[in-house]
mmCIF file of C-alpha atoms in Angstrom:
data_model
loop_
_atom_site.group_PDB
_atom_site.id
_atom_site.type_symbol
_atom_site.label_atom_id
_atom_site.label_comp_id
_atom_site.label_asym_id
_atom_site.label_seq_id
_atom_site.Cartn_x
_atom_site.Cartn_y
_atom_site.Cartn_z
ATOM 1 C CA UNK A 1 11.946 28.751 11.958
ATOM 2 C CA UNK A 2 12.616 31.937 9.563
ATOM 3 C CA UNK A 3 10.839 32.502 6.047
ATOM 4 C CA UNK A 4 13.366 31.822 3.234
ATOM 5 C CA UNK A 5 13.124 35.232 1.642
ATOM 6 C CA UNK A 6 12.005 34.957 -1.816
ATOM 7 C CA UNK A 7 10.306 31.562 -1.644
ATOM 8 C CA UNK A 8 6.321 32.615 -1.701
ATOM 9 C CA UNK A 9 5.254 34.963 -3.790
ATOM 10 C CA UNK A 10 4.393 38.526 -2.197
ATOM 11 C CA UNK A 11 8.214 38.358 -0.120
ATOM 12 C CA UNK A 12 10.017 41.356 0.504
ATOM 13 C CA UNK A 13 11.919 39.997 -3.029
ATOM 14 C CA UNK A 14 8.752 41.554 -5.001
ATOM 15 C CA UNK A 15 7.950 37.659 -6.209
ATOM 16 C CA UNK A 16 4.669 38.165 -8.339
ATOM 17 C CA UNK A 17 2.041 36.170 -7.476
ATOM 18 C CA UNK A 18 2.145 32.637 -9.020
ATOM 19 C CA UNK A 19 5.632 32.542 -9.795
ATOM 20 C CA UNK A 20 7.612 29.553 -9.875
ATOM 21 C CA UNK A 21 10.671 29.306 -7.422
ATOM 22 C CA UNK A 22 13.081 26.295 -8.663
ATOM 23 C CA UNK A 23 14.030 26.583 -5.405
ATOM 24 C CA UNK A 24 11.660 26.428 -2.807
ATOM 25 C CA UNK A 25 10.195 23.442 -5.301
ATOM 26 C CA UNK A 26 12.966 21.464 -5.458
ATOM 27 C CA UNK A 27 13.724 21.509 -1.827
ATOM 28 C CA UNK A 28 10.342 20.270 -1.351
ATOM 29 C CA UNK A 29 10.574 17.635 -4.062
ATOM 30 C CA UNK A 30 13.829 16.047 -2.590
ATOM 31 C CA UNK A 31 12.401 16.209 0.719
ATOM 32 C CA UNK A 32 9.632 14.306 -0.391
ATOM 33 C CA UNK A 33 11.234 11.726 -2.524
ATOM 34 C CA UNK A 34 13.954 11.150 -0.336
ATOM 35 C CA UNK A 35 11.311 9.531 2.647
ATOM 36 C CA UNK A 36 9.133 8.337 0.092
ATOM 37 C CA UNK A 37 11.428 7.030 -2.133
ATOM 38 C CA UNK A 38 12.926 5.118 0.628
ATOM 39 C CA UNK A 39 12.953 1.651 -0.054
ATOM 40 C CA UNK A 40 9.102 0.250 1.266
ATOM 41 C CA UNK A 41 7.230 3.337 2.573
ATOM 42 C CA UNK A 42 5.329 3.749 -0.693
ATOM 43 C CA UNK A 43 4.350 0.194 -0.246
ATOM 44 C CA UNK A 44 3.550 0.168 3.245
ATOM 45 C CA UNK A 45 1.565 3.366 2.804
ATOM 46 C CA UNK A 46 -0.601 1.815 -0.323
ATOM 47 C CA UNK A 47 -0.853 -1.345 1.725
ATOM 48 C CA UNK A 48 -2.352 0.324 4.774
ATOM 49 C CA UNK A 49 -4.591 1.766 2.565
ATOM 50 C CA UNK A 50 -7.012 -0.366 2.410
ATOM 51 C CA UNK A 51 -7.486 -0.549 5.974
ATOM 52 C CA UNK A 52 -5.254 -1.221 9.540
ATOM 53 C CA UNK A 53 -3.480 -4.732 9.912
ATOM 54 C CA UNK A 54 -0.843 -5.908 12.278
ATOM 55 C CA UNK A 55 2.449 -6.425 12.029
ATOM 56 C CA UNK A 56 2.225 -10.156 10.856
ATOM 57 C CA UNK A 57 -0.442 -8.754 8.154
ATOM 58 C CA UNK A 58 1.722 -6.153 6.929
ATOM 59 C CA UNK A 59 4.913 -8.415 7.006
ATOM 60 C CA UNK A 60 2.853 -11.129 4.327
ATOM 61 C CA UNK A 61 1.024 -8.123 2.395
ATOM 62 C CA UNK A 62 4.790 -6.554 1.759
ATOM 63 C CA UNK A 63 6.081 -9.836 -0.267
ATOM 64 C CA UNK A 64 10.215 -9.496 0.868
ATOM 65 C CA UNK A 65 10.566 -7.220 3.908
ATOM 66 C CA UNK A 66 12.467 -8.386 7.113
ATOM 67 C CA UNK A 67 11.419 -8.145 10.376
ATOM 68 C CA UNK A 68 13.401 -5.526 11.007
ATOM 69 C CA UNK A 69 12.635 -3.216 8.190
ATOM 70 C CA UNK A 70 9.098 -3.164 8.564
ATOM 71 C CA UNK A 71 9.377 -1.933 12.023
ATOM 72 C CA UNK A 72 12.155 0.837 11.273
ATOM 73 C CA UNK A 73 10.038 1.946 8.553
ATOM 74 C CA UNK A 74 6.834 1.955 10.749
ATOM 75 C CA UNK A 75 8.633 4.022 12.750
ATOM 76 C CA UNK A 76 9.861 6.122 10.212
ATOM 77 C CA UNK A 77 6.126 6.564 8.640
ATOM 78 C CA UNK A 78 4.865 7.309 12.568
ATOM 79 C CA UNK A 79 7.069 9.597 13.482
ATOM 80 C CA UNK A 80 6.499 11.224 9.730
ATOM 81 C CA UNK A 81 2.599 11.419 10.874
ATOM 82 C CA UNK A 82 1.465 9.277 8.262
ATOM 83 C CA UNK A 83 0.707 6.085 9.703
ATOM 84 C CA UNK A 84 -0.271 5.304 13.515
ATOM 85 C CA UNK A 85 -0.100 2.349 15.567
ATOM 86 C CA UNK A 86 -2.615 1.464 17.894
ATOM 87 C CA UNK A 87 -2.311 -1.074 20.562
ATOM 88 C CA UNK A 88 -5.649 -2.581 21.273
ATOM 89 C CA UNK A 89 -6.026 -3.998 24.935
ATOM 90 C CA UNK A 90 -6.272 -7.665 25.299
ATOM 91 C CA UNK A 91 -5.671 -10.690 26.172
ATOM 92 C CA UNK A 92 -3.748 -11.292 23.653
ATOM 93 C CA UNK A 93 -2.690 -7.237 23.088
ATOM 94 C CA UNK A 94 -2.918 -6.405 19.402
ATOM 95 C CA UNK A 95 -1.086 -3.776 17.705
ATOM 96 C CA UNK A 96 -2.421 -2.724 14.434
ATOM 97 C CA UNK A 97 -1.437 0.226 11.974
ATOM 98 C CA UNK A 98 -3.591 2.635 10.085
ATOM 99 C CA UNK A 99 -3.242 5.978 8.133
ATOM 100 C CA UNK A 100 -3.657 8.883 9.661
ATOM 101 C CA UNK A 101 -5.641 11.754 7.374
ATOM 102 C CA UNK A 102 -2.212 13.077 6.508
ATOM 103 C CA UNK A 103 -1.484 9.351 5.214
ATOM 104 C CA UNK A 104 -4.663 9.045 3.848
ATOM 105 C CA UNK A 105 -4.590 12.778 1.825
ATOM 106 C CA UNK A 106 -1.342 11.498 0.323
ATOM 107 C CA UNK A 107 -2.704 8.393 -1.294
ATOM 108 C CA UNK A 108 -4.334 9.366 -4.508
ATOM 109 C CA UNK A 109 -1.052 11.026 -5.300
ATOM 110 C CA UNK A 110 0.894 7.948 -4.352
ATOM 111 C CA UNK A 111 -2.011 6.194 -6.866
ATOM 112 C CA UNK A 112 -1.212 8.313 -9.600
ATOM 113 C CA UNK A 113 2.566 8.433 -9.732
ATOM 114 C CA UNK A 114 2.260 4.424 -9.757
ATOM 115 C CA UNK A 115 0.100 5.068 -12.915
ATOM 116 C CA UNK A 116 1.960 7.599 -14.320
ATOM 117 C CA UNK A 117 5.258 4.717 -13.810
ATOM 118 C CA UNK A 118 3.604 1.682 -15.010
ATOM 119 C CA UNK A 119 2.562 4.070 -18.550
ATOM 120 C CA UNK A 120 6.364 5.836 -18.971
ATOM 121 C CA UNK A 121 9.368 3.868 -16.782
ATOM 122 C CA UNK A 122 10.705 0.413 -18.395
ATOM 123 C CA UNK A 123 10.906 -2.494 -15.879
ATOM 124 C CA UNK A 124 13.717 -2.689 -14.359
ATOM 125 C CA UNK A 125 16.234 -6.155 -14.702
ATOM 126 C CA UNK A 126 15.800 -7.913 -11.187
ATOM 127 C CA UNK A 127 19.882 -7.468 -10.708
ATOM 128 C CA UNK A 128 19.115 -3.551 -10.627
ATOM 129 C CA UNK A 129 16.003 -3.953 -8.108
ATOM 130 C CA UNK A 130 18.154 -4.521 -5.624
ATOM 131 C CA UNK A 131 18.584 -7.117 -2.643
ATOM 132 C CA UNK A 132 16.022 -8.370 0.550
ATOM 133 C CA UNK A 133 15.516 -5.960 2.818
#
């Protein structure tokens, strides 16, 4: 994949060092809040958290996600290399999810954007949150 010219600083552009490119930054920023802000990861990532569970776990600990959400978005976080699932030989077979460290290094992030939310967004009216999914 090619360098965007211009995007870190030292480029053939003559970009001093520590200057800010709106660009480069803001394609990162959508990138990231686009799959995060995806309705459940966040959740599903805090959740698993504090340690693996299984599917059933997961399903009670995220109060209002279908069946088939949870695994789409499991998916979604796996194939993102956040979360993993492990299937642990039986009888019965178990499959449980965890974070991976990429998962795990984006947590205190995740932590303090819900902080910085709960101090400086107003609650939103239930009719704007938005149906089941």
């Amino acid at each position: 994949m090619e360098k965007a010219k211009g995007t870190r600083p030292g480029d053939a552009d003559g970009a001093e060092a520590g200057q800010h490119h709106p660009a480069a930054c803001d394609g990162a920023l959508t990138k990231a809040f686009s799959f995060l802000g995806k309705r459940w990861n966040g959740v599903i990532l805090a959740t698993l958290q504090h340690g693996p569970l299984g599917f059933a776990e997961l399903r009670r600990a995220v109060e209002g996600i279908s069946d088939s959400v949870l695994s789409e978005r499991l998916s979604e976080l796996s194939a993102a290399g956040l979360a993993h699932r492990e299937v642990e030989p039986g009888p019965p077979v178990t499959v449980r999810y965890r974070l991976t460290p990429d998962g795990t290094a984006l947590m205190p992030i995740l932590t303090e954007l819900a902080g910085w939310a709960s101090r400086h967004l107003p609650d939103m009216p239930a009719a704007r949150r938005g149906g089941r999914g």
